[in-house]
CSV table of C-alpha atoms in Angstrom, one decimal:
chain,number,residue,atom,x,y,z
A,6,MET,CA,-2.1,9.5,-15.6
A,7,LEU,CA,-0.7,6.6,-18.0
A,8,LEU,CA,3.3,7.2,-18.3
A,9,THR,CA,4.3,8.9,-21.2
A,10,ILE,CA,7.2,8.6,-23.3
A,11,GLU,CA,8.6,11.7,-21.9
A,12,SER,CA,7.1,10.9,-18.9
A,13,ARG,CA,9.5,7.4,-18.4
A,14,ALA,CA,12.6,9.9,-19.7
A,15,GLU,CA,11.7,12.5,-16.5
A,16,GLU,CA,10.9,9.5,-14.4
A,17,THR,CA,14.4,7.6,-16.1
A,18,ALA,CA,16.0,10.8,-15.3
A,19,LEU,CA,15.1,11.1,-11.4
A,20,VAL,CA,16.0,7.5,-10.7
A,21,ARG,CA,19.3,8.8,-12.1
A,22,ALA,CA,19.3,11.4,-9.2
A,23,ALA,CA,18.4,9.5,-6.5
A,24,GLN,CA,21.1,6.8,-7.0
A,25,SER,CA,23.6,9.7,-7.6
A,26,GLY,CA,22.4,10.8,-3.8
A,27,ASP,CA,19.8,12.8,-4.9
A,28,ARG,CA,17.2,13.3,-1.9
A,29,ALA,CA,14.4,15.4,-3.5
A,30,ALA,CA,14.5,13.4,-7.0
A,31,PHE,CA,13.9,10.0,-4.7
A,32,GLY,CA,10.7,12.8,-3.0
A,33,ALA,CA,9.1,13.0,-6.6
A,34,LEU,CA,9.6,9.3,-6.9
A,35,TYR,CA,7.9,8.5,-3.4
A,36,SER,CA,5.0,11.1,-4.6
A,37,SER,CA,4.6,9.1,-8.7
A,38,TYR,CA,4.2,5.5,-6.4
A,39,GLY,CA,3.2,6.4,-3.6
A,40,ARG,CA,0.0,4.9,-4.6
A,41,MET,CA,1.3,1.5,-6.6
A,42,VAL,CA,3.0,1.6,-3.5
A,43,HIS,CA,0.5,0.8,-1.4
A,44,GLY,CA,-2.2,-0.6,-3.4
A,45,ILE,CA,0.3,-3.7,-3.2
A,46,LEU,CA,1.3,-3.3,0.6
A,47,LEU,CA,-2.5,-3.2,1.3
A,48,ALA,CA,-3.1,-6.0,-1.7
A,49,HIS,CA,-1.4,-8.1,1.4
A,50,VAL,CA,-1.6,-6.4,4.9
A,51,ASP,CA,-3.9,-4.8,6.6
A,52,TYR,CA,-5.1,-1.6,6.2
A,53,ASN,CA,-3.3,0.3,9.7
A,54,ASP,CA,-0.1,-1.9,8.9
A,55,ALA,CA,0.5,-0.5,5.0
A,56,GLU,CA,0.1,2.7,5.4
A,57,ASP,CA,3.0,2.2,8.6
A,58,LEU,CA,5.1,0.2,5.9
A,59,MET,CA,5.3,2.3,3.2
A,60,GLN,CA,8.0,4.2,5.1
A,61,ASP,CA,9.6,1.2,5.4
A,62,VAL,CA,9.5,0.7,1.4
A,63,PHE,CA,10.2,3.8,0.6
A,64,LEU,CA,13.8,4.2,3.4
A,65,ARG,CA,14.7,0.2,2.1
A,66,ALA,CA,14.6,1.3,-1.8
A,67,MET,CA,16.7,5.1,-0.8
A,68,GLU,CA,19.6,2.3,1.1
A,69,GLN,CA,19.3,-0.3,-2.2
A,70,VAL,CA,18.5,2.2,-5.3
A,71,THR,CA,22.5,1.9,-6.0
A,72,GLY,CA,22.4,-1.2,-6.9
A,73,LEU,CA,19.5,-1.0,-9.4
A,74,ARG,CA,21.2,-1.7,-12.7
A,75,GLU,CA,18.0,-0.6,-14.9
A,76,ALA,CA,16.8,2.6,-14.3
A,77,THR,CA,13.5,1.8,-15.9
A,78,ALA,CA,12.7,-1.2,-14.0
A,79,PHE,CA,12.3,0.9,-11.0
A,80,GLY,CA,8.3,0.0,-10.4
A,81,ALA,CA,9.1,-3.3,-10.7
A,82,TRP,CA,11.6,-4.3,-8.7
A,83,LEU,CA,10.1,-0.9,-5.9
A,84,GLY,CA,6.8,-3.5,-6.0
A,85,ALA,CA,9.2,-6.4,-4.8
A,86,ILE,CA,10.4,-4.2,-2.4
A,87,ALA,CA,7.1,-3.9,-1.7
A,88,ARG,CA,5.5,-7.4,-1.0
A,89,ARG,CA,8.6,-8.6,0.4
A,90,ALA,CA,8.5,-5.9,2.9
A,91,ALA,CA,4.6,-7.3,3.2
A,92,PHE,CA,6.0,-10.8,3.4
A,93,ASP,CA,8.4,-9.8,5.6
A,94,HIS,CA,5.0,-8.7,8.3
A,95,HIS,CA,4.0,-11.0,7.9
A,96,ARG,CA,6.2,-13.9,8.9
A,97,ARG,CA,6.8,-11.1,12.7
A,98,LYS,CA,3.8,-9.9,13.3
A,99,ARG,CA,1.0,-11.4,15.4
A,100,PRO,CA,-2.6,-12.5,14.4
A,101,MET,CA,-4.7,-8.6,15.2
A,102,PRO,CA,-7.6,-7.8,14.1
A,103,MET,CA,-8.4,-5.0,11.8
A,104,LEU,CA,-9.1,-2.0,14.3
A,105,ILE,CA,-11.1,0.8,12.4
A,106,ASP,CA,-11.0,3.0,15.3
A,107,ARG,CA,-7.2,2.3,14.9
A,108,ILE,CA,-7.7,4.8,11.4
A,109,PRO,CA,-5.8,8.0,11.1
A,110,GLY,CA,-8.1,11.7,12.0
A,111,GLY,CA,-9.8,12.7,9.1
A,112,LYS,CA,-10.2,9.6,6.8
A,113,ARG,CA,-12.8,6.7,8.4
A,114,PRO,CA,-14.2,5.5,5.1
A,115,ASP,CA,-17.7,3.6,6.1
A,116,GLY,CA,-17.4,-0.4,7.6
A,117,GLU,CA,-18.7,-1.6,4.0
A,118,ALA,CA,-15.2,0.0,2.5
A,119,PHE,CA,-13.2,-2.6,4.5
A,120,GLU,CA,-16.0,-5.4,4.4
A,121,VAL,CA,-15.4,-5.2,0.1
A,122,LEU,CA,-11.7,-4.6,1.0
A,123,GLU,CA,-10.9,-8.1,3.0
A,124,ILE,CA,-13.0,-10.1,0.3
A,125,ILE,CA,-10.9,-8.6,-2.1
A,126,GLN,CA,-7.4,-9.8,0.5
A,127,ARG,CA,-8.9,-13.0,0.3
A,128,LEU,CA,-9.2,-13.7,-3.6
A,129,PRO,CA,-6.6,-15.0,-5.2
A,130,GLU,CA,-3.5,-13.4,-4.8
A,131,SER,CA,-2.6,-12.4,-8.7
A,132,TYR,CA,-6.5,-10.9,-8.5
A,133,ARG,CA,-5.3,-9.0,-5.4
A,134,GLU,CA,-2.8,-7.0,-6.7
A,135,PRO,CA,-4.5,-5.4,-9.6
A,136,LEU,CA,-8.4,-4.8,-8.5
A,137,ILE,CA,-6.6,-2.9,-5.6
A,138,LEU,CA,-5.0,-0.7,-7.9
A,139,ARG,CA,-8.2,-0.2,-9.6
A,140,LEU,CA,-10.5,-0.2,-7.5
A,141,VAL,CA,-8.8,1.9,-3.7
A,142,GLU,CA,-6.1,3.4,-5.7
A,143,GLY,CA,-8.0,5.1,-8.7
A,144,MET,CA,-5.1,3.5,-11.0
A,145,THR,CA,-6.3,2.3,-15.1
A,146,GLY,CA,-5.5,-1.2,-16.7
A,147,PRO,CA,-2.4,0.4,-18.7
A,148,GLU,CA,-1.1,3.2,-16.0
A,149,ILE,CA,-0.9,-0.2,-13.3
A,150,ALA,CA,0.8,-2.0,-16.4
A,151,ALA,CA,2.8,0.4,-16.6
A,152,ARG,CA,3.9,1.1,-13.6
A,153,THR,CA,4.5,-2.2,-11.5
A,154,GLY,CA,5.9,-4.0,-14.9
A,155,LEU,CA,3.9,-6.1,-15.7
A,156,THR,CA,2.1,-7.0,-18.8
A,157,PRO,CA,-1.4,-5.1,-20.6
A,158,ASP,CA,-2.3,-8.3,-21.4
A,159,SER,CA,-1.9,-10.0,-17.7
A,160,VAL,CA,-3.4,-7.0,-16.2
A,161,ARG,CA,-6.2,-6.7,-18.5
A,162,VAL,CA,-6.9,-9.7,-17.8
A,163,ASN,CA,-6.5,-10.7,-14.1
A,164,LEU,CA,-8.4,-7.0,-12.8
A,165,CYS,CA,-11.5,-9.0,-15.8
A,166,ARG,CA,-11.3,-12.1,-14.1
A,167,GLY,CA,-10.2,-10.8,-10.2
A,168,MET,CA,-13.7,-8.6,-10.8
A,169,LYS,CA,-16.2,-11.3,-11.9
A,170,LEU,CA,-14.8,-13.6,-9.3
A,171,LEU,CA,-15.7,-10.0,-6.5
A,172,ARG,CA,-19.3,-9.6,-8.2
A,173,ASP,CA,-19.9,-13.2,-7.6
A,174,GLN,CA,-18.6,-13.0,-3.7
A,175,LEU,CA,-20.9,-9.4,-3.2
A,176,GLU,CA,-23.7,-11.6,-4.4
A,177,ARG,CA,-23.7,-14.3,-2.4
A,178,ARG,CA,-22.6,-12.0,0.7
A,179,LYS,CA,-26.0,-10.4,-0.2
B,9,MET,CA,-20.1,-6.0,-16.7
B,10,ASN,CA,-18.4,-3.6,-19.0
B,11,GLU,CA,-14.6,-4.7,-19.4
B,12,GLU,CA,-13.5,-1.0,-20.8
B,13,TYR,CA,-15.0,0.1,-18.8
B,14,LEU,CA,-13.1,-1.6,-16.1
B,15,TRP,CA,-9.4,-1.1,-18.1
B,16,ASN,CA,-9.5,2.4,-18.4
B,17,GLY,CA,-12.2,4.2,-17.5
B,18,GLY,CA,-13.4,3.9,-21.0
B,19,GLY,CA,-17.2,3.2,-22.6
B,20,GLU,CA,-20.4,3.0,-20.6
B,21,PRO,CA,-20.0,3.4,-17.1
B,22,ASP,CA,-20.5,0.0,-15.5
B,23,GLU,CA,-22.1,0.6,-12.3
B,24,THR,CA,-20.5,-1.7,-10.1
B,25,THR,CA,-17.1,-0.9,-11.1
B,26,VAL,CA,-18.2,2.4,-9.8
B,27,ARG,CA,-20.1,1.6,-7.1
B,28,LEU,CA,-16.5,0.7,-6.4
B,29,GLU,CA,-14.9,2.9,-7.2
B,30,LYS,CA,-16.8,5.5,-4.6
B,31,LEU,CA,-17.0,2.8,-1.9
B,32,LEU,CA,-13.5,2.5,-2.2
B,33,ALA,CA,-11.1,5.6,-3.1
B,34,PRO,CA,-11.4,6.8,-0.1
B,35,LEU,CA,-8.8,4.2,1.1
B,36,GLY,CA,-6.5,4.6,-1.2
B,37,TYR,CA,-3.1,6.2,-0.5
B,38,THR,CA,-2.8,10.4,-0.8
B,39,GLU,CA,-0.1,12.4,0.4
B,40,SER,CA,-0.8,13.8,4.0
B,41,ALA,CA,-1.9,9.9,4.6
B,42,GLY,CA,1.5,9.1,4.1
B,43,ALA,CA,2.1,11.7,6.3
B,44,ARG,CA,0.3,11.6,9.3
B,45,ALA,CA,1.5,7.2,8.9
B,46,GLY,CA,5.1,9.1,9.5
B,47,ALA,CA,4.1,11.3,12.6
B,48,GLY,CA,2.7,8.3,14.0
B,49,ARG,CA,5.2,6.2,13.5
B,50,ALA,CA,7.2,8.8,14.7
B,51,ARG,CA,5.2,9.2,18.0
B,52,ARG,CA,4.7,5.4,18.8
B,53,PHE,CA,8.8,6.0,19.0
B,54,ALA,CA,8.1,9.2,20.9
B,55,LEU,CA,6.2,7.4,23.4
B,56,ALA,CA,7.8,3.9,23.7
B,57,TRP,CA,11.3,6.1,24.3
B,58,GLY,CA,9.6,8.5,26.3
B,59,LEU,CA,7.8,5.1,29.0
B,60,VAL,CA,11.6,3.3,28.6
B,61,ALA,CA,13.0,6.5,29.8
B,62,ALA,CA,10.4,7.4,32.7
B,63,GLY,CA,10.7,3.6,33.7
B,64,THR,CA,14.8,4.0,34.5
B,65,ALA,CA,14.0,6.8,36.5
B,66,LEU,CA,11.6,5.4,38.8
B,67,ALA,CA,13.6,2.8,38.6
B,68,GLY,CA,16.5,5.1,39.9
B,69,ILE,CA,14.6,6.7,42.5
B,70,VAL,CA,12.9,3.3,44.5
B,71,ALA,CA,17.0,2.0,44.2
B,72,VAL,CA,18.8,4.8,45.5
B,73,PRO,CA,17.8,4.9,49.0
B,74,TRP,CA,18.1,0.7,49.0
B,75,LEU,CA,21.6,0.7,47.9
B,76,ARG,CA,22.7,4.3,50.5
B,77,ASP,CA,21.2,2.4,53.2
B,78,PRO,CA,22.1,-1.8,53.1
């Protein structure tokens, strides 16, 4: 869903309400930005850790949201918190292979999905996030730009270049 | 590759993009998965505290006879 002017205004109101301590408003922002945060985390950490870190990111955001000056920059600000959480996670984590068995019940995608995800995670950083947000989280390019605060041109270029690289690597794998 | 389809889902669907979308979509975020992750974390936290409590109780049981009978 592309953010319209109305929904942007609505979202700004939600951010302001969250800043004044409205938990329900923060819950609505969680629902609205869940896919973006999950996608950004998944570009940096393994699948199971991304699900765990979601809680940390929104907890940090809830604690720090009063310090956000520009309510319209909420998406970019939240994205930065997610990247920092992933970075902190790598600093304190022991290397551990991804275990498909650890996936919570009811959601067991096949192994090929994880193989492709790992290939994407090895691509240059600027391509990873847009590709994961597009292919895993199901966001469109304009939506990625609106949510993350990146320019549509840069998202479009990185999506196309990343996809080309991903295709090449998938071909080589055959 | 159909760039328009990759960009906004418009135009002629691109075969590889559609295949990857279908393959990878189950790995995406859903609110129920988020709730499960939260519940999983709470369970692990409770288990850790349970183990600490059980260990402390066991240490107490073992230590009491030694303290009574120097």
